[in-house]
Short mmCIF file of C-alpha atoms in Angstrom, two decimals:
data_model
loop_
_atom_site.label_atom_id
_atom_site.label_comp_id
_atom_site.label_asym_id
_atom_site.label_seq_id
_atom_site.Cartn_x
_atom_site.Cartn_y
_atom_site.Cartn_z
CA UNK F 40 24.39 -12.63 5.55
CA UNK F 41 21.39 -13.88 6.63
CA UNK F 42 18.12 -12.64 4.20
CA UNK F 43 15.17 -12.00 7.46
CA UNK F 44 12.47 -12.83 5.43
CA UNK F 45 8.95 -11.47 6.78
CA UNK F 46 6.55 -14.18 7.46
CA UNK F 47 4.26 -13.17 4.60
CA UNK F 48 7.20 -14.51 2.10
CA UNK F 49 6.58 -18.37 3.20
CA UNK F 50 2.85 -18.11 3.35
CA UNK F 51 3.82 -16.76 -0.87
CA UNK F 52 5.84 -18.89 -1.36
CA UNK F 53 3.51 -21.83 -0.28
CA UNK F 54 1.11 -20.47 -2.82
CA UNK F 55 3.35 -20.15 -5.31
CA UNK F 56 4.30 -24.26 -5.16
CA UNK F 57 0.79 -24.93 -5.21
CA UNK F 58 0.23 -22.67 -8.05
CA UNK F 59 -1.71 -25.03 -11.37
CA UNK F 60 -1.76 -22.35 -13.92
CA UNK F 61 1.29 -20.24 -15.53
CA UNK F 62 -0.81 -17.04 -14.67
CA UNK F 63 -0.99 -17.96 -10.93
CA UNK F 64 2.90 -18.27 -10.68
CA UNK F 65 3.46 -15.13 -12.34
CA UNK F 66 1.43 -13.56 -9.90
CA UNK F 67 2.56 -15.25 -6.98
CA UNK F 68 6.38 -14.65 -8.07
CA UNK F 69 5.42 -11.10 -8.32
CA UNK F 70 4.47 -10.92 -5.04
CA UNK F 71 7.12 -12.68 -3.48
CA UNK F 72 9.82 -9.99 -4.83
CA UNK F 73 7.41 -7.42 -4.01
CA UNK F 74 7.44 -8.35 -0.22
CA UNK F 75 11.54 -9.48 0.00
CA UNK F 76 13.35 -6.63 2.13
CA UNK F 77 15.92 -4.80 -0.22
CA UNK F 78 19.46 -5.32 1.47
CA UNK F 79 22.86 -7.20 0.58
CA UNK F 80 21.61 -10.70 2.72
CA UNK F 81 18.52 -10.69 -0.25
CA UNK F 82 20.66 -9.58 -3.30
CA UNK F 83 20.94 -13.48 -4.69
CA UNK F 84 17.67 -14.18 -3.87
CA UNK F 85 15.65 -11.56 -5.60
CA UNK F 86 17.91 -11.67 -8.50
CA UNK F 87 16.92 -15.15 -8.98
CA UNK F 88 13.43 -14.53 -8.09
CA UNK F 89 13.47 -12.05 -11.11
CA UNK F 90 14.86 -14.54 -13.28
CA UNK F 91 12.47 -17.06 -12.22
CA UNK F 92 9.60 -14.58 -13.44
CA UNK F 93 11.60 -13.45 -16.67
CA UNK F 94 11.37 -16.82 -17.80
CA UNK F 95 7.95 -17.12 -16.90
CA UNK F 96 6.71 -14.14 -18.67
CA UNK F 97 8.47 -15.17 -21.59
CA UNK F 98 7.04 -18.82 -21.98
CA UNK F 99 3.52 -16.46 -21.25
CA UNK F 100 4.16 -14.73 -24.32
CA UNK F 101 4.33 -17.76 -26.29
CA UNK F 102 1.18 -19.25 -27.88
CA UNK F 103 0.91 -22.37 -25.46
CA UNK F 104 1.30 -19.98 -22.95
CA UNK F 105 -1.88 -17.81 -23.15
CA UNK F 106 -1.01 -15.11 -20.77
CA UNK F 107 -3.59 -12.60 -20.89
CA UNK F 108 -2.67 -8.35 -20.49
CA UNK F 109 -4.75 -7.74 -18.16
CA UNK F 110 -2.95 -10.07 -15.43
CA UNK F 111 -0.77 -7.75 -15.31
CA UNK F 112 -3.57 -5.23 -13.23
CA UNK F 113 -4.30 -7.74 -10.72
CA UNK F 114 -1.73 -7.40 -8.05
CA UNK F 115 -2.50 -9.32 -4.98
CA UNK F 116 -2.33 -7.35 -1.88
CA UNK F 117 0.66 -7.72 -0.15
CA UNK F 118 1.36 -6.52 3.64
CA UNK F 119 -1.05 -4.38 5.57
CA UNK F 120 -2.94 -2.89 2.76
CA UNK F 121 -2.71 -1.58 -0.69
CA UNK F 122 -1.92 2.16 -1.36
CA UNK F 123 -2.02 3.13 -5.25
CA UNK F 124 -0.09 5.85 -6.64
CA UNK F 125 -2.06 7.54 -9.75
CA UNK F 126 -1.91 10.68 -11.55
CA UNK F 127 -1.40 12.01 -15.09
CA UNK F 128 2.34 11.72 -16.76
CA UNK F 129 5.46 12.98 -16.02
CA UNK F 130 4.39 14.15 -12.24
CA UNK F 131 7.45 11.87 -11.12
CA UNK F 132 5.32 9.20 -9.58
CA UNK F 133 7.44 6.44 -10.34
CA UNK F 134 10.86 8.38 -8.99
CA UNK F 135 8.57 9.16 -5.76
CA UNK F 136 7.50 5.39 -5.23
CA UNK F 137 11.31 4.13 -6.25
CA UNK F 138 12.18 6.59 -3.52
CA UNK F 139 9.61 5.13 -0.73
CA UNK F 140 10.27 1.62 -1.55
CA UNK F 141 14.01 1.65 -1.82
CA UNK F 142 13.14 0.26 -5.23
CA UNK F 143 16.07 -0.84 -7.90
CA UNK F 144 14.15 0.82 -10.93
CA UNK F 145 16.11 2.76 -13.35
CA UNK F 146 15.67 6.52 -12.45
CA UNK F 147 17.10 9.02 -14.42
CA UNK F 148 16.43 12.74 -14.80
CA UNK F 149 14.47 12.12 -18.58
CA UNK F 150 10.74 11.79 -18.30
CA UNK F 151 9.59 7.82 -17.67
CA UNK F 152 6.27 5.96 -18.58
CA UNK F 153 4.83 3.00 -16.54
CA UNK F 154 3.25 0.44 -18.33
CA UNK F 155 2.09 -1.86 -15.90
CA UNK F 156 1.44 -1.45 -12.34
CA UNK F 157 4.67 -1.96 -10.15
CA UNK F 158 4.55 -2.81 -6.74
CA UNK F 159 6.88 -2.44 -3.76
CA UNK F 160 6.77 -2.47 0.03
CA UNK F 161 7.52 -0.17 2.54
CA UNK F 162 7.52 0.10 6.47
CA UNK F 163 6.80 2.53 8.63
CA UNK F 164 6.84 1.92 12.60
CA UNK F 165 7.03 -2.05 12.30
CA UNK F 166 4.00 -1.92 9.79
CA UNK F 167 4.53 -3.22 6.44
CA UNK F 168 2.29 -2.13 3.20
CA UNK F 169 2.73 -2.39 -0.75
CA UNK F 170 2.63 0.90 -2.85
CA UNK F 171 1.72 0.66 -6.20
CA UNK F 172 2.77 2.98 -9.13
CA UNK F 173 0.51 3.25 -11.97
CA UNK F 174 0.06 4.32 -15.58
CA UNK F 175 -0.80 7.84 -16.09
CA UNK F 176 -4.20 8.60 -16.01
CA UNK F 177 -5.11 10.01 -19.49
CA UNK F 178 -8.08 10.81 -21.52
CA UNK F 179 -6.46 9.66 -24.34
CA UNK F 180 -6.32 5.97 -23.34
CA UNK F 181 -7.38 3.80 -20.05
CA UNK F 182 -6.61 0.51 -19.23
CA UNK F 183 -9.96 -0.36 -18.08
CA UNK F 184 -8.58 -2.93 -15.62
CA UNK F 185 -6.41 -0.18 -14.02
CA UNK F 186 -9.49 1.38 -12.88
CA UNK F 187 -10.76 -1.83 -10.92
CA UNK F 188 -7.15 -2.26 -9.11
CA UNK F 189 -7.68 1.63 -7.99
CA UNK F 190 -11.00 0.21 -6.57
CA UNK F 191 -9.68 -2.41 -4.66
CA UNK F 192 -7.29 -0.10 -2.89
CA UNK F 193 -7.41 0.82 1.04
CA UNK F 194 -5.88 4.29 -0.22
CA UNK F 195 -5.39 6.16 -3.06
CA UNK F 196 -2.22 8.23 -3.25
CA UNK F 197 -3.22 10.91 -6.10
CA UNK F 198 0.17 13.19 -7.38
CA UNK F 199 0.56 16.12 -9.15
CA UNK F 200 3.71 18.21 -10.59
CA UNK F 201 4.16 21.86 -8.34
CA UNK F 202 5.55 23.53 -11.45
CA UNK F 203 3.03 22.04 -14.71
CA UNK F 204 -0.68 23.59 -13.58
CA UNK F 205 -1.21 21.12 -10.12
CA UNK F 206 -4.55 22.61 -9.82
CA UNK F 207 -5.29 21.56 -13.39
CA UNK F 208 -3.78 18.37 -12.34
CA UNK F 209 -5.43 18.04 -9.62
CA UNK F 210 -9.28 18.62 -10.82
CA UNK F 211 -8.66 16.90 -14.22
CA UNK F 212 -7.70 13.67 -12.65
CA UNK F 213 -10.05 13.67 -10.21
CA UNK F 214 -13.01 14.42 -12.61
CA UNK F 215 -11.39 11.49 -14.79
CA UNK F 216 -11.69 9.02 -11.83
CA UNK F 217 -15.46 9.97 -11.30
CA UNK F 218 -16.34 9.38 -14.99
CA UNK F 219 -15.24 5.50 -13.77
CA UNK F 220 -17.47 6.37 -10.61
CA UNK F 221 -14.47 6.49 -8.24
CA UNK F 222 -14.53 9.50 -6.01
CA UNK F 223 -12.71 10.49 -2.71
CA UNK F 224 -14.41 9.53 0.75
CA UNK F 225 -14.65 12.44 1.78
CA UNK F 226 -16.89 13.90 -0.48
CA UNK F 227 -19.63 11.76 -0.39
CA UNK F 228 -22.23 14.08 0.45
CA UNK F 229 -21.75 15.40 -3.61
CA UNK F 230 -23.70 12.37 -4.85
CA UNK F 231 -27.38 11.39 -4.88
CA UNK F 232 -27.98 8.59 -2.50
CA UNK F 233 -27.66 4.86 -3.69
CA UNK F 234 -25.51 6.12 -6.76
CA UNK F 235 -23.41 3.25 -7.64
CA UNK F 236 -19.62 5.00 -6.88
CA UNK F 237 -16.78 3.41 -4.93
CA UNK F 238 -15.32 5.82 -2.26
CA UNK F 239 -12.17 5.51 -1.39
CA UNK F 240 -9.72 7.75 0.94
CA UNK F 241 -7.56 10.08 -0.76
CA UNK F 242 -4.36 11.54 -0.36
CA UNK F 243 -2.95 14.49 -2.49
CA UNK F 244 1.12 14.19 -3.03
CA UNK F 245 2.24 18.05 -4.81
CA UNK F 246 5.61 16.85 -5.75
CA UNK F 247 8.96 18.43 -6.55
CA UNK F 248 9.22 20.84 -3.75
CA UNK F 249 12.56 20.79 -3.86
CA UNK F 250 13.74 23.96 -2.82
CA UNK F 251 12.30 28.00 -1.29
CA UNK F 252 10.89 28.80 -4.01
CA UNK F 253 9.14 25.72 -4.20
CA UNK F 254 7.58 26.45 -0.61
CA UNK F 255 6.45 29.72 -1.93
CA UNK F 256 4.91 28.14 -4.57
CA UNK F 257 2.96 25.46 -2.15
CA UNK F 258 1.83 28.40 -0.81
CA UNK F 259 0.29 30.05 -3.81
CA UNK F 260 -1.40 27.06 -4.61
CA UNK F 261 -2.64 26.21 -1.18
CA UNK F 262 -4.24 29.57 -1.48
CA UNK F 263 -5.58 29.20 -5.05
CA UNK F 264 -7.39 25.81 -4.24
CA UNK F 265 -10.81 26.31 -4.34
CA UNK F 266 -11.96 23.51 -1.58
CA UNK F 267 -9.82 21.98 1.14
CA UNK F 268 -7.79 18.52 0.25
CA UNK F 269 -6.23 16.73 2.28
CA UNK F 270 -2.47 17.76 0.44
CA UNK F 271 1.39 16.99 1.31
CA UNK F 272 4.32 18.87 -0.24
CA UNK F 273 7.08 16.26 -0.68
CA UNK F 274 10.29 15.85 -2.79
CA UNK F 275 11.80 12.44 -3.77
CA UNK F 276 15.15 14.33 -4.65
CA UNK F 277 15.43 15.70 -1.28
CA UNK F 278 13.30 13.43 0.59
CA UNK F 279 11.44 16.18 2.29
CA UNK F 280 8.05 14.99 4.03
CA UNK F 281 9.06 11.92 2.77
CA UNK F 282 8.53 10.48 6.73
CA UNK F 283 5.24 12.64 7.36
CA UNK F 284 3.66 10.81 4.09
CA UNK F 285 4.18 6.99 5.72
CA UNK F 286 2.18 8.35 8.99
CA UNK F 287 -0.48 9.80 6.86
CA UNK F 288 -0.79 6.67 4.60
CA UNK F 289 -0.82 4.56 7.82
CA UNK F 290 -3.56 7.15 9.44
CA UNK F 291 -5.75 7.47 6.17
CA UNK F 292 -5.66 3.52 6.17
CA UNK F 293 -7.36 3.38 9.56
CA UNK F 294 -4.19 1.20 10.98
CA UNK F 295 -3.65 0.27 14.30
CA UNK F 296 -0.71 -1.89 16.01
CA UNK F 297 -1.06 -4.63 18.51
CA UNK F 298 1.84 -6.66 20.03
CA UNK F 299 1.17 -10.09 21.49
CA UNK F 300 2.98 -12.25 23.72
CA UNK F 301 2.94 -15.87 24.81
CA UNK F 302 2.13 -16.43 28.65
CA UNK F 303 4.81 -16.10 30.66
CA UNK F 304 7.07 -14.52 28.21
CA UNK F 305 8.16 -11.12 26.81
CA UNK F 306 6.10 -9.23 23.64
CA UNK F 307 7.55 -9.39 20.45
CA UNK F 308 7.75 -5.87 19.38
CA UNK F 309 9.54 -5.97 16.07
CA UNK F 310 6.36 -7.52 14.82
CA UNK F 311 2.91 -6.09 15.68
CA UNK F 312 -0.19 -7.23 13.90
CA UNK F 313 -1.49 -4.37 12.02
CA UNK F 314 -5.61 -4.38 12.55
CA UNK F 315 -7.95 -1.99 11.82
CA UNK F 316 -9.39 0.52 13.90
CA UNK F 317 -12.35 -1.13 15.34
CA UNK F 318 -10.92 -4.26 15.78
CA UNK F 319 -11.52 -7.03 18.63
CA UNK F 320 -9.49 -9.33 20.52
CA UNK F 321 -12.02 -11.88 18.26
CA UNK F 322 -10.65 -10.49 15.25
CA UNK F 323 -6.76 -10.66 16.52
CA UNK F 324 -7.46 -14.60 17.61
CA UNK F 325 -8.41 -15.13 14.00
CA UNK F 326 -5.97 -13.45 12.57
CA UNK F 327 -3.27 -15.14 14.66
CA UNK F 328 -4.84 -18.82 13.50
CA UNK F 329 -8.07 -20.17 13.45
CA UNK F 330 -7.42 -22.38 16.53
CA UNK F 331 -6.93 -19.56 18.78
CA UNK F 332 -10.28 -18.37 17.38
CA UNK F 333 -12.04 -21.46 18.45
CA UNK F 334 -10.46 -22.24 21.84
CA UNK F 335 -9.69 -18.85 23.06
CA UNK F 336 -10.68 -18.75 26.60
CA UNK F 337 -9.78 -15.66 27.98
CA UNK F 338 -7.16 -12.68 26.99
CA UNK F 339 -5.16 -10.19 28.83
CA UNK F 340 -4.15 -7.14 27.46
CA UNK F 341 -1.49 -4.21 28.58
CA UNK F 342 -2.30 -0.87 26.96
CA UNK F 343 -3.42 2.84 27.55
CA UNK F 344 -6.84 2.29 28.00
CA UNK F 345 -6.67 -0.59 30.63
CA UNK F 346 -4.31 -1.28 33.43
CA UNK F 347 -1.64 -3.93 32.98
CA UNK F 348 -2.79 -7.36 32.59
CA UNK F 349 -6.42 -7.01 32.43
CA UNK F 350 -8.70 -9.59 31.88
CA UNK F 351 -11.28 -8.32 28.70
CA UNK F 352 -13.76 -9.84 26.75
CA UNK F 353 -14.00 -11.09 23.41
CA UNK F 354 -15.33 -7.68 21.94
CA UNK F 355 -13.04 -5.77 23.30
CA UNK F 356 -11.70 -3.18 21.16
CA UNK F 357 -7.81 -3.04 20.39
CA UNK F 358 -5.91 0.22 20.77
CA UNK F 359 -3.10 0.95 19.22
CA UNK F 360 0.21 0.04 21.07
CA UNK F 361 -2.11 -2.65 22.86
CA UNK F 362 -0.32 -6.05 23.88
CA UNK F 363 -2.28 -8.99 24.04
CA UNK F 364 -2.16 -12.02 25.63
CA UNK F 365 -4.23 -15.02 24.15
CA UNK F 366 -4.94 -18.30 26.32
CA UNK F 367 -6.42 -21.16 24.94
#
């Protein structure tokens, strides 16, 4: 069965080869299994990719090795962007990401600790990000390199438990997260100009709405919250809003999708570039390769905003759905 690696795996992989230090392939490994698609064509492959990285973590451990703990918290960015899953224990954020992900973690009804940050992919329209799960967030004890991967994210996905206090939850984690002056987007206009904080967008996951009663619940809390967040009522054990949460992720990360095609020839739609809202037909060229960057000549684009095959400028800005056409 053939495996239909994405493109990102060889660009890894390259890296990975390439790779001087032990710490460098363990992190490049990583990210290879974190961006292989989960079906039976891939089964041989990933097994031996997690071999591969079982032996290097091992010969880490070992005094000539030297691996350090906190490698562990930098996970490159895989995909379209970086979403990170955080809240305080046993809200089921590692069942909800195994869920998303299609993820081969043991799951099991007992409550489960994560150590170290786990990534996985997951798709949504043709667009292709990495979810993170995360160590609880406790007073008790921080890893402070968790708190600089949560900065680098494009989103942070923050969950709480319906039935254990989620408005406790909710306002405990996210004063914890400002102590390490993180704080949501949104809610910029809280802090004193030119205060050193990172900002990042939020989404609030109330998980294990699993039945009516649950709803009712929602409900109750909805009504109890004392300012308006920007909140989703999902269940990993019945999947619901499980759909609704990819669009919001890809909406909250400001993601667009544009097609191109080759002159002459038919789009390729199973594999859209995802941009940024904002972006140009100068920042598609470079994105594409840096050659069509420095001998573009002109580009034609099909989309809502134009009519088919229009010429446009460099600075035009991409819409999403947008095909482009790129001559050099």
């Amino acid at each position: 069965m053939p495996t239909n690696l994405p493109p990102d795996y060889f660009a890894i992989e390259k890296r990975f080869r390439t790779a001087e230090t032990l710490e460098e392939k363990i992190e490049t490994l990583q990210e290879m299994i974190s961006v292989v698609p989960k079906h039976k064509g891939t089964d041989h492959l990933r097994a031996d990719l997690r071999r591969r990285l079982a032996r290097l973590k091992e010969e880490s451990l070992s005094p000539k090795g030297g691996g350090k703990h906190d490698s562990a918290f930098r996970v490159p960015k895989a995909g379209a962007g970086q979403v990170v899953v955080v809240g305080p224990g046993q809200v089921g954020k590692s069942t909800l990401v195994a869920t998303l992900t299609s993820s081969e973690m043991e799951n099991s009804a007992a409550p489960q600790r994560t150590w170290e940050p786990v990534p996985g992919m997951l798709s949504f329209e043709n667009i292709h990000w990495q979810l993170v799960d995360t160590p609880p967030l406790s007073r008790d004890f921080i890893e402070p390199q968790l708190m600089e991967l949560i900065r680098r994210a494009d989103l942070v996905v923050l969950v709480v438990d319906l039935h254990q206090d989620p408005i406790a939850q909710l306002k405990d984690t996210i004063a914890l997260l400002e102590e390490y002056r993180i704080a949501p987007q949104d809610r910029q206009d809280r802090y004193l100009q030119g205060q050193p904080m990172t900002f990042l967008p939020f989404l609030v996951l109330v998980n294990k709405c699993d039945d009516q009663p649950a709803e009712e619940l929602y409900q109750i809390f909805c009504e109890l919250l004392e300012e308006k967040w920007p909140c989703i009522p999902v269940s990993a054990h019945t999947g619901q809003n499980l759909e609704r949460l990819k669009r919001e992720m890809v909406e909250k990360m400001d993601l667009i999708r544009v097609y191109t095609k080759a002159p002459g020839k038919e789009p390729d739609f199973t594999r859209p570039f995802a941009m940024k809202k904002g972006s140009n037909v100068e920042d598609l060229a470079g994105r594409i390769h840096k050659d069509f960057l420095e001998k573009m000549k002109s580009a034609r684009v099909w989309g809502k905003a134009v009519y088919d095959r229009q010429l446009v400028q460099r600075d035009y800005v991409l819409q999403d759905g947008d095909i482009v056409e790129i001559h050099i």
